[in-house]
Short mmCIF file of C-alpha atoms in Angstrom, two decimals:
data_model
loop_
_atom_site.label_atom_id
_atom_site.label_comp_id
_atom_site.label_asym_id
_atom_site.label_seq_id
_atom_site.Cartn_x
_atom_site.Cartn_y
_atom_site.Cartn_z
CA MET O 1 -34.06 18.95 -0.18
CA LYS O 2 -34.68 20.76 -3.47
CA LEU O 3 -36.82 19.01 -6.01
CA SER O 4 -36.29 19.74 -9.58
CA ASN O 5 -39.10 20.59 -11.98
CA SER O 6 -39.21 17.45 -13.66
CA LEU O 7 -39.70 15.62 -10.47
CA ILE O 8 -42.60 17.82 -9.43
CA ALA O 9 -44.20 17.33 -12.94
CA GLU O 10 -43.94 13.65 -12.65
CA ALA O 11 -45.57 13.42 -9.12
CA PRO O 12 -48.68 11.39 -9.43
CA LEU O 13 -51.97 13.26 -8.91
CA ALA O 14 -53.43 10.39 -6.96
CA ARG O 15 -50.93 10.83 -4.22
CA LEU O 16 -52.13 14.15 -3.39
CA ALA O 17 -54.60 14.22 -0.39
CA PRO O 18 -58.21 15.73 -1.11
CA PRO O 19 -58.62 19.24 0.27
CA SER O 20 -60.16 19.58 3.68
CA ALA O 21 -61.76 22.96 2.57
CA ILE O 22 -62.97 24.54 -0.73
CA TRP O 23 -63.77 28.35 -0.98
CA VAL O 24 -66.68 29.81 -2.94
CA ALA O 25 -67.19 33.44 -3.66
CA VAL O 26 -69.81 35.47 -5.82
CA ARG O 27 -67.45 36.20 -8.53
CA SER O 28 -67.73 39.02 -11.14
CA ASP O 29 -64.38 38.96 -12.69
CA GLY O 30 -65.63 37.94 -15.93
CA LEU O 31 -62.93 35.50 -16.40
CA PRO O 32 -64.03 31.93 -17.54
CA ASP O 33 -62.19 28.88 -16.55
CA PRO O 34 -61.40 27.03 -20.05
CA SER O 35 -60.71 23.86 -18.06
CA SER O 36 -64.33 23.73 -16.77
CA SER O 37 -67.00 21.79 -18.36
CA VAL O 38 -69.78 23.68 -16.36
CA ASP O 39 -71.10 27.17 -17.67
CA PRO O 40 -68.32 28.14 -16.42
CA ILE O 41 -67.27 27.59 -12.73
CA ARG O 42 -64.19 29.70 -12.32
CA GLY O 43 -61.51 29.10 -9.85
CA ASP O 44 -60.11 26.10 -8.27
CA GLY O 45 -61.70 26.17 -4.91
CA SER O 46 -58.47 27.72 -3.11
CA ALA O 47 -58.53 30.66 -0.97
CA ALA O 48 -56.76 32.53 -3.40
CA ASN O 49 -58.93 31.51 -6.49
CA PRO O 50 -62.35 30.48 -5.17
CA PHE O 51 -64.91 28.66 -7.10
CA ASP O 52 -67.51 30.82 -8.68
CA GLY O 53 -70.98 30.48 -6.93
CA SER O 54 -72.54 33.51 -8.51
CA THR O 55 -75.61 31.87 -9.94
CA PRO O 56 -77.93 29.16 -8.43
CA ALA O 57 -76.70 26.64 -11.09
CA LYS O 58 -73.11 27.06 -10.37
CA LEU O 59 -73.40 27.09 -6.72
CA ASP O 60 -75.78 24.10 -6.69
CA HIS O 61 -73.46 22.35 -8.78
CA ILE O 62 -70.40 22.98 -6.55
CA LEU O 63 -72.63 21.70 -3.64
CA ARG O 64 -73.99 18.67 -5.45
CA PHE O 65 -70.94 17.40 -7.15
CA LEU O 66 -67.53 19.09 -5.90
CA ALA O 67 -68.39 19.19 -2.18
CA GLY O 68 -68.00 15.78 -0.77
CA ASN O 69 -68.33 14.20 2.89
CA ASN O 70 -66.14 15.56 5.54
CA LEU O 71 -65.26 18.77 3.83
CA THR O 72 -65.64 22.33 4.96
CA ILE O 73 -67.27 24.77 2.34
CA LYS O 74 -66.27 28.46 3.03
CA LEU O 75 -68.55 30.86 1.65
CA GLY O 76 -67.20 34.57 0.97
CA ILE O 77 -69.23 37.57 1.56
CA GLY O 78 -72.15 38.15 -0.49
CA VAL O 79 -75.75 36.66 -1.28
CA PHE O 80 -75.42 33.13 -2.55
CA ARG O 81 -78.64 31.95 -4.50
CA THR O 82 -79.65 28.37 -4.34
CA TRP O 83 -82.44 26.37 -5.69
CA GLY O 84 -82.04 24.58 -2.39
CA GLY O 85 -83.27 21.05 -1.64
CA ASP O 86 -86.53 19.36 -1.98
CA ALA O 87 -88.36 16.54 -0.38
CA ASN O 88 -88.60 14.78 -4.00
CA SER O 89 -84.92 14.88 -4.89
CA HIS O 90 -85.69 16.86 -8.21
CA ALA O 91 -82.79 17.05 -10.56
CA GLY O 92 -80.58 20.24 -9.66
CA SER O 93 -81.23 20.07 -6.05
CA TRP O 94 -78.49 19.14 -3.69
CA VAL O 95 -78.41 17.77 -0.06
CA PRO O 96 -75.75 18.10 2.61
CA LYS O 97 -73.30 15.42 3.17
CA SER O 98 -72.04 13.70 6.47
CA GLY O 99 -69.28 15.68 8.26
CA GLN O 100 -69.84 18.60 5.80
CA ARG O 101 -69.47 22.13 7.32
CA ILE O 102 -70.75 25.18 5.46
CA VAL O 103 -69.16 28.22 7.06
CA GLY O 104 -70.05 31.81 6.04
CA SER O 105 -68.08 35.15 6.54
CA GLY O 106 -70.53 36.38 9.09
CA VAL O 107 -74.13 36.82 9.91
CA GLN O 108 -75.64 39.24 7.46
CA GLN O 109 -72.24 39.14 5.55
CA THR O 110 -72.96 35.78 3.87
CA ILE O 111 -76.76 35.09 2.85
CA LEU O 112 -77.78 31.71 1.50
CA ARG O 113 -80.98 32.56 -0.27
CA LEU O 114 -83.61 30.21 -1.51
CA ILE O 115 -85.07 31.35 -4.80
CA ILE O 116 -87.63 30.08 -7.31
CA ARG O 117 -86.54 27.89 -10.28
CA SER O 118 -89.66 28.90 -12.34
CA GLU O 119 -93.14 30.01 -11.99
CA GLY O 120 -95.51 27.60 -10.56
CA SER O 121 -92.51 25.31 -9.39
CA TRP O 122 -93.46 26.08 -5.62
CA GLU O 123 -96.99 24.62 -5.77
CA ASN O 124 -97.55 21.46 -3.83
CA GLN O 125 -93.73 21.13 -3.13
CA GLY O 126 -91.63 21.19 -0.12
CA TYR O 127 -88.45 22.92 -0.48
CA ALA O 128 -85.76 24.14 1.88
CA VAL O 129 -82.74 26.23 1.73
CA ILE O 130 -80.72 23.17 3.20
CA GLY O 131 -82.90 19.91 2.95
CA ALA O 132 -82.58 16.29 2.55
CA ASP O 133 -85.04 13.22 2.06
CA GLN O 134 -85.81 11.73 5.40
CA ASP O 135 -84.13 8.52 4.18
CA ILE O 136 -80.71 9.81 4.22
CA SER O 137 -78.44 9.49 7.10
CA LEU O 138 -76.77 12.71 7.93
CA ASP O 139 -74.12 12.80 10.73
CA ASN O 140 -72.17 15.61 11.97
CA PHE O 141 -73.14 18.31 9.70
CA GLU O 142 -72.71 21.91 10.56
CA ILE O 143 -73.70 25.50 9.21
CA SER O 144 -72.38 28.53 10.87
CA ASP O 145 -71.72 32.32 10.35
CA LEU O 146 -74.14 33.02 7.77
CA THR O 147 -77.86 34.04 7.21
CA LEU O 148 -80.27 31.61 5.63
CA ASP O 149 -83.16 33.47 3.61
CA ALA O 150 -85.98 31.10 3.20
CA ASN O 151 -88.50 33.83 1.63
CA VAL O 152 -89.43 33.06 -1.70
CA HIS O 153 -87.57 35.16 -4.15
#
């Protein structure tokens, strides 16, 4: 069966199934995505055009707002810097969600690195590369094929 272009254009977006996986890369192509409201997160999350996770703000935005429950997040090769999660759920921190899988491209190939948000922000705080409040129920969360770097950078 051949579909005409007019039928394809009229297909409602609500009928499309949500993705089962998104891809994130440390992008340096310098091409902003004009449709993005973030500073800018390039890409569409596909394997061919992954989201841009090149800064902590971009990566944490993706993990906080674009990556939902029961989704696989595939990280490419490179160092992904994050502000991580903290025990007090400060703005900008992200937490894993039930059913999520964060899959790297290999140990020492994909590094998820915790960094300092600002000088002095670590005093009397509990931060983690991946963390959540103890009140949050988290089922079937997986992380594999990457290195976690929790040294303060």
